[in-house]
Amino acid sequence: MGEAISTAAFRESLAHFASGVTIVTMRGPDGPVGFTASAFTSVSLEPPLILVCVGRQASLHDRFLVHEHFGVSILAHEQAWVAAQFSQRKVDRFRDVPLSEGPIAGVPLIDGAIVHLECRCHERHPAGDHTIVLGKVLHAKVTNGKPLVHYKRAFGGFTAS
């Protein structure tokens, strides 16, 4: 068998996968905390489960793993600035970002997002340099709007053909 692909080649390959943009949020002791999560997907309809991956080197990794509840906001097309702000380090990621509280556990959710999910941690699994977190969806809210899409390290939109 051959050697594994290089990290650079693997990263470049995956940049060609278009995906929606999500912000994962929790209520911290000093206010809301959150991060942009590109590794997000549905896992199961029964029970309703989603998957979020967080890098072990991420600044919020350890804090994320101790929270029982978290929110997921799937961003709208006009929220590219929110995604960019949340992907930065050592900034107030919530500066000028309007929030509301989830109705079940009060997790912070990004106003204007096209989907809000309120989740409870179901399972956690170490996987390489990330931790996979399965969340059981307790509440969902869907609004009209176009999604923000991430493709080849850039934000854009989606148009149905």
Coordinates of N, CA and C in Angstrom, one line a residue:
M1 N 0.8 -1.2 0.0 CA 0.0 0.0 0.0 C 0.9 1.3 0.0
G2 N 0.4 2.3 -0.6 CA 1.1 3.6 -0.7 C 1.0 4.4 0.5
E3 N 1.8 5.4 0.6 CA 1.8 6.3 1.7 C 0.6 7.2 1.7
A4 N 0.2 7.8 2.8 CA -0.9 8.7 2.8 C -0.6 9.9 2.0
I5 N -1.7 10.6 1.5 CA -1.6 11.8 0.8 C -1.0 12.9 1.8
S6 N -0.3 13.9 1.2 CA 0.2 14.9 2.0 C -0.9 15.8 2.6
T7 N -0.6 16.5 3.7 CA -1.6 17.4 4.3 C -2.0 18.5 3.3
A8 N -1.0 19.0 2.6 CA -1.3 20.1 1.7 C -2.2 19.6 0.5
A9 N -1.9 18.4 0.0 CA -2.7 17.9 -1.1 C -4.1 17.5 -0.6
F10 N -4.2 17.0 0.6 CA -5.5 16.7 1.2 C -6.4 17.9 1.4
R11 N -5.8 18.9 2.0 CA -6.5 20.2 2.2 C -6.9 20.8 0.9
E12 N -6.1 20.8 -0.1 CA -6.5 21.3 -1.4 C -7.6 20.6 -2.1
S13 N -7.6 19.2 -2.0 CA -8.7 18.4 -2.5 C -10.0 18.8 -1.8
L14 N -10.0 18.9 -0.5 CA -11.2 19.1 0.2 C -11.8 20.5 0.0
A15 N -10.9 21.5 -0.4 CA -11.3 22.8 -0.7 C -12.3 22.9 -1.9
H16 N -12.3 21.8 -2.7 CA -13.2 21.7 -3.8 C -14.6 21.2 -3.5
F17 N -14.8 20.9 -2.2 CA -16.2 20.5 -1.7 C -16.9 21.7 -1.2
A18 N -18.0 22.0 -1.9 CA -18.9 23.1 -1.5 C -19.7 22.7 -0.3
S19 N -19.8 23.6 0.6 CA -20.6 23.3 1.8 C -21.3 24.6 2.4
G20 N -22.3 24.4 3.1 CA -22.9 25.5 3.8 C -22.0 25.9 4.9
V21 N -22.3 27.1 5.6 CA -21.4 27.6 6.6 C -22.2 27.6 7.9
T22 N -21.6 27.1 8.9 CA -22.3 27.0 10.2 C -21.4 27.7 11.3
I23 N -22.1 28.3 12.3 CA -21.5 28.8 13.5 C -22.0 28.0 14.6
V24 N -21.1 27.4 15.4 CA -21.5 26.6 16.6 C -21.3 27.5 17.8
T25 N -22.3 27.6 18.7 CA -22.3 28.5 19.8 C -22.6 27.8 21.1
M26 N -22.1 28.3 22.2 CA -22.4 27.9 23.5 C -22.5 29.1 24.5
R27 N -23.1 28.9 25.6 CA -23.2 29.9 26.6 C -22.0 29.6 27.6
G28 N -21.1 30.6 27.6 CA -19.9 30.5 28.5 C -20.1 31.2 29.8
P29 N -19.2 31.1 30.8 CA -19.4 31.7 32.0 C -19.3 33.3 31.9
D30 N -18.6 33.7 30.9 CA -18.5 35.2 30.7 C -19.2 35.7 29.4
G31 N -20.2 34.9 29.0 CA -20.9 35.3 27.8 C -20.8 34.2 26.7
P32 N -21.4 34.5 25.5 CA -21.4 33.5 24.5 C -20.0 33.2 23.9
V33 N -19.8 32.0 23.5 CA -18.5 31.6 22.8 C -19.0 30.8 21.6
G34 N -18.1 30.8 20.5 CA -18.5 30.1 19.3 C -17.4 30.0 18.3
F35 N -17.6 29.2 17.2 CA -16.6 29.1 16.2 C -17.3 28.7 14.9
T36 N -16.6 28.9 13.8 CA -17.1 28.5 12.5 C -16.8 27.0 12.3
A37 N -17.8 26.2 11.9 CA -17.6 24.8 11.8 C -17.8 24.4 10.3
S38 N -16.8 24.0 9.6 CA -17.0 23.6 8.2 C -17.3 22.1 8.2
A39 N -17.0 21.4 9.2 CA -17.3 19.9 9.3 C -18.6 19.8 10.1
F40 N -19.7 19.8 9.3 CA -21.1 19.7 9.9 C -21.9 18.8 8.9
T41 N -22.7 17.9 9.5 CA -23.6 17.2 8.6 C -24.7 16.5 9.5
S42 N -25.8 16.1 8.8 CA -26.8 15.3 9.5 C -26.3 13.9 9.6
V43 N -26.7 13.2 10.7 CA -26.3 11.8 10.9 C -27.5 10.9 10.9
S44 N -28.6 11.3 11.5 CA -29.7 10.4 11.7 C -31.0 11.2 11.8
L45 N -32.1 10.6 11.3 CA -33.4 11.2 11.5 C -34.1 10.7 12.8
E46 N -33.8 9.4 13.2 CA -34.4 8.9 14.4 C -33.3 8.2 15.2
P47 N -32.8 8.7 16.2 CA -33.1 10.1 16.7 C -32.5 11.1 15.8
P48 N -33.0 12.4 15.9 CA -32.4 13.5 15.1 C -31.0 13.8 15.6
L49 N -30.0 13.4 14.8 CA -28.6 13.7 15.2 C -27.8 14.5 14.1
I50 N -27.0 15.4 14.6 CA -26.1 16.1 13.7 C -24.6 15.8 14.2
L51 N -23.7 16.1 13.3 CA -22.3 15.9 13.6 C -21.5 17.2 13.4
V52 N -20.7 17.6 14.4 CA -19.8 18.7 14.3 C -18.4 18.2 14.7
C53 N -17.4 18.6 13.9 CA -16.0 18.3 14.2 C -15.3 19.6 14.7
V54 N -14.5 19.5 15.7 CA -13.7 20.6 16.2 C -12.3 20.1 16.3
G55 N -11.4 20.9 15.8 CA -10.0 20.6 15.9 C -9.5 20.7 17.3
R56 N -8.6 19.7 17.6 CA -8.1 19.7 19.0 C -7.2 20.9 19.3
Q57 N -6.6 21.5 18.3 CA -5.8 22.7 18.5 C -6.6 24.0 18.5
A58 N -7.9 23.9 18.2 CA -8.8 25.1 18.2 C -8.9 25.7 19.6
S59 N -8.9 27.0 19.7 CA -9.0 27.7 21.0 C -10.1 27.3 21.8
L60 N -11.3 26.9 21.2 CA -12.5 26.6 22.0 C -12.7 25.1 22.2
H61 N -11.7 24.2 21.7 CA -11.9 22.8 21.8 C -12.3 22.3 23.2
D62 N -11.5 22.6 24.2 CA -11.8 22.1 25.5 C -13.0 22.6 26.1
R63 N -13.3 23.9 25.9 CA -14.5 24.5 26.4 C -15.8 23.9 25.7
F64 N -15.7 23.6 24.4 CA -16.8 23.0 23.7 C -17.2 21.7 24.3
L65 N -16.2 20.9 24.6 CA -16.4 19.5 25.1 C -17.0 19.4 26.5
V66 N -17.0 20.5 27.2 CA -17.6 20.4 28.6 C -19.1 20.9 28.6
H67 N -19.5 21.5 27.5 CA -20.9 22.0 27.4 C -21.9 20.9 27.0
E68 N -23.0 20.8 27.8 CA -24.0 19.8 27.4 C -24.8 20.3 26.2
H69 N -25.1 21.6 26.1 CA -26.0 22.1 25.1 C -25.2 23.1 24.2
F70 N -25.5 23.1 22.9 CA -24.9 24.0 22.0 C -25.9 24.3 20.9
G71 N -25.6 25.4 20.2 CA -26.5 25.8 19.1 C -25.7 25.8 17.8
V72 N -26.4 25.6 16.7 CA -25.8 25.7 15.3 C -26.7 26.6 14.5
S73 N -26.0 27.6 14.0 CA -26.7 28.6 13.1 C -26.1 28.4 11.7
I74 N -27.0 28.0 10.7 CA -26.6 27.9 9.3 C -26.8 29.2 8.7
L75 N -25.7 29.8 8.2 CA -25.7 31.2 7.8 C -26.4 31.5 6.5
A76 N -27.0 32.7 6.4 CA -27.6 33.1 5.1 C -26.5 33.8 4.3
H77 N -26.8 33.9 3.0 CA -25.8 34.4 2.0 C -25.2 35.8 2.4
E78 N -26.0 36.7 3.0 CA -25.5 38.0 3.4 C -24.7 38.0 4.7
Q79 N -24.4 36.8 5.3 CA -23.7 36.8 6.5 C -22.3 36.3 6.4
A80 N -21.7 36.5 5.2 CA -20.3 36.2 5.0 C -19.4 36.9 6.0
W81 N -19.7 38.1 6.4 CA -18.9 38.9 7.3 C -18.9 38.2 8.7
V82 N -20.0 37.5 9.1 CA -20.1 36.8 10.3 C -19.2 35.6 10.3
A83 N -19.2 34.9 9.2 CA -18.3 33.7 9.1 C -16.9 34.1 9.1
A84 N -16.5 35.2 8.5 CA -15.1 35.6 8.5 C -14.7 36.1 9.9
Q85 N -15.6 36.8 10.6 CA -15.3 37.3 11.9 C -15.1 36.1 12.9
F86 N -15.9 35.1 12.7 CA -15.8 33.9 13.6 C -14.6 33.0 13.3
S87 N -14.1 33.1 12.2 CA -12.9 32.3 11.8 C -11.6 32.9 12.3
Q88 N -11.7 34.1 12.8 CA -10.4 34.8 13.3 C -10.1 34.4 14.7
R89 N -8.9 34.6 15.1 CA -8.4 34.3 16.4 C -8.2 35.7 17.1
K90 N -8.4 35.6 18.4 CA -8.1 36.8 19.3 C -8.8 38.0 18.9
V91 N -10.1 37.8 18.5 CA -11.0 39.0 18.3 C -12.3 38.7 19.0
D92 N -13.1 39.7 19.3 CA -14.5 39.5 19.8 C -15.3 39.0 18.7
R93 N -15.5 37.7 18.6 CA -16.3 37.1 17.5 C -17.7 37.5 17.5
F94 N -18.2 37.9 18.6 CA -19.7 38.3 18.7 C -19.9 39.8 18.5
R95 N -18.8 40.6 18.2 CA -18.9 42.0 18.0 C -19.9 42.3 16.9
D96 N -20.9 43.1 17.2 CA -22.0 43.5 16.2 C -22.8 42.4 15.6
V97 N -22.7 41.2 16.2 CA -23.5 40.1 15.7 C -24.8 40.0 16.6
P98 N -25.9 40.2 15.9 CA -27.2 40.1 16.7 C -27.5 38.6 17.1
L99 N -27.9 38.4 18.3 CA -28.1 37.1 18.9 C -29.5 37.0 19.4
S100 N -30.0 35.8 19.5 CA -31.2 35.4 20.2 C -30.9 34.2 21.0
E101 N -31.8 33.8 22.0 CA -31.6 32.6 22.8 C -32.5 31.5 22.3
G102 N -31.9 30.3 22.2 CA -32.7 29.1 21.9 C -33.8 28.9 23.0
P103 N -35.0 28.4 22.6 CA -36.1 28.3 23.5 C -35.9 27.1 24.5
I104 N -35.1 26.2 24.2 CA -35.0 25.0 25.1 C -33.9 25.2 26.2
A105 N -32.7 25.4 25.8 CA -31.5 25.6 26.7 C -30.9 27.0 26.7
G106 N -31.5 27.9 26.0 CA -31.0 29.2 26.0 C -29.6 29.5 25.3
V107 N -29.2 28.5 24.4 CA -28.0 28.7 23.7 C -28.0 29.9 22.8
P108 N -26.9 30.6 22.6 CA -27.0 31.8 21.7 C -27.1 31.3 20.3
L109 N -27.9 32.0 19.5 CA -28.1 31.7 18.1 C -27.9 33.0 17.3
I110 N -27.4 32.9 16.1 CA -27.1 34.0 15.2 C -28.4 34.5 14.5
D111 N -28.9 35.7 14.8 CA -30.0 36.2 14.2 C -29.8 36.4 12.7
G112 N -30.8 36.1 11.9 CA -30.6 36.2 10.4 C -30.2 34.9 9.7
A113 N -29.8 33.9 10.5 CA -29.4 32.6 9.9 C -30.6 32.0 9.3
I114 N -30.4 31.1 8.3 CA -31.6 30.5 7.7 C -32.1 29.3 8.5
V115 N -31.2 28.7 9.4 CA -31.6 27.6 10.2 C -30.9 27.8 11.6
H116 N -31.7 27.5 12.6 CA -31.2 27.5 14.0 C -31.5 26.1 14.5
L117 N -30.5 25.4 15.1 CA -30.6 24.1 15.7 C -30.1 24.3 17.2
E118 N -30.9 23.8 18.1 CA -30.5 23.7 19.5 C -30.3 22.2 19.8
C119 N -29.1 21.9 20.3 CA -28.7 20.5 20.5 C -28.2 20.2 21.9
R120 N -28.3 19.0 22.2 CA -27.6 18.4 23.4 C -26.6 17.4 23.0
C121 N -25.4 17.5 23.6 CA -24.4 16.5 23.3 C -24.8 15.1 23.5
H122 N -24.7 14.3 22.4 CA -25.1 12.9 22.5 C -23.9 12.0 22.7
E123 N -22.8 12.2 21.9 CA -21.6 11.4 22.0 C -20.4 12.3 21.6
R124 N -19.2 11.9 22.0 CA -18.0 12.5 21.6 C -17.0 11.4 21.2
H125 N -16.3 11.6 20.1 CA -15.3 10.6 19.7 C -14.0 11.3 19.2
P126 N -12.9 10.9 19.7 CA -11.6 11.4 19.1 C -11.4 10.8 17.7
A127 N -10.9 11.6 16.8 CA -10.7 11.2 15.4 C -9.5 12.0 14.9
G128 N -8.3 11.4 14.8 CA -7.2 12.1 14.3 C -6.9 13.4 15.1
D129 N -6.8 14.5 14.4 CA -6.5 15.8 15.1 C -7.8 16.6 15.4
H130 N -9.0 15.9 15.4 CA -10.3 16.5 15.7 C -11.0 15.7 16.7
T131 N -12.1 16.2 17.3 CA -13.0 15.5 18.1 C -14.4 15.6 17.3
I132 N -15.0 14.5 17.1 CA -16.3 14.4 16.5 C -17.4 14.5 17.7
V133 N -18.3 15.5 17.5 CA -19.3 15.7 18.5 C -20.7 15.4 17.8
L134 N -21.4 14.4 18.3 CA -22.8 14.1 17.8 C -23.7 14.9 18.7
G135 N -24.6 15.7 18.1 CA -25.6 16.4 18.9 C -27.0 15.9 18.6
K136 N -27.8 15.7 19.6 CA -29.2 15.4 19.4 C -30.0 16.7 19.3
V137 N -30.7 16.9 18.2 CA -31.4 18.1 17.9 C -32.7 18.2 18.8
L138 N -32.7 19.2 19.6 CA -33.9 19.4 20.5 C -34.9 20.3 19.9
H139 N -34.4 21.3 19.1 CA -35.3 22.3 18.5 C -34.7 22.8 17.2
A140 N -35.6 23.0 16.2 CA -35.1 23.5 14.9 C -36.0 24.7 14.5
K141 N -35.4 25.7 13.9 CA -36.2 26.8 13.3 C -35.6 27.1 11.9
V142 N -36.5 27.1 10.9 CA -36.1 27.3 9.6 C -36.7 28.6 9.1
T143 N -36.0 29.5 8.4 CA -36.5 30.7 7.8 C -36.2 30.7 6.3
N144 N -36.8 31.6 5.6 CA -36.5 31.7 4.2 C -35.2 32.5 4.0
G145 N -34.6 32.2 2.9 CA -33.3 32.9 2.6 C -32.4 32.0 1.8
K146 N -31.4 32.6 1.3 CA -30.4 31.8 0.5 C -29.2 31.5 1.4
P147 N -28.6 30.3 1.2 CA -27.5 29.9 2.1 C -26.2 30.5 1.7
L148 N -25.3 30.7 2.7 CA -23.9 31.1 2.4 C -23.2 29.8 2.1
V149 N -22.4 29.8 1.1 CA -21.7 28.6 0.7 C -20.2 28.9 0.7
H150 N -19.4 27.9 1.2 CA -17.9 27.9 1.2 C -17.4 27.0 0.2
Y151 N -16.6 27.5 -0.7 CA -16.0 26.7 -1.8 C -14.6 27.3 -2.2
K152 N -13.6 26.5 -2.2 CA -12.2 26.9 -2.6 C -11.8 28.1 -1.8
R153 N -12.0 28.0 -0.4 CA -11.6 29.0 0.5 C -12.2 30.4 0.4
A154 N -13.4 30.4 -0.2 CA -14.1 31.6 -0.5 C -15.6 31.5 -0.2
F155 N -16.2 32.5 0.2 CA -17.7 32.5 0.5 C -18.4 33.0 -0.8
G156 N -19.6 32.4 -1.0 CA -20.4 32.8 -2.1 C -21.8 32.3 -1.9
G157 N -22.6 32.3 -3.0 CA -24.0 31.9 -2.9 C -24.3 30.6 -3.7
F158 N -25.5 30.3 -3.7 CA -26.0 29.1 -4.4 C -27.2 29.5 -5.2
T159 N -27.2 29.1 -6.5 CA -28.4 29.3 -7.3 C -28.8 28.0 -7.9
A160 N -30.1 27.6 -7.6 CA -30.6 26.4 -8.1 C -30.8 26.5 -9.6
S161 N -30.5 25.4 -10.4 CA -30.7 25.4 -11.8 C -32.0 24.8 -12.2

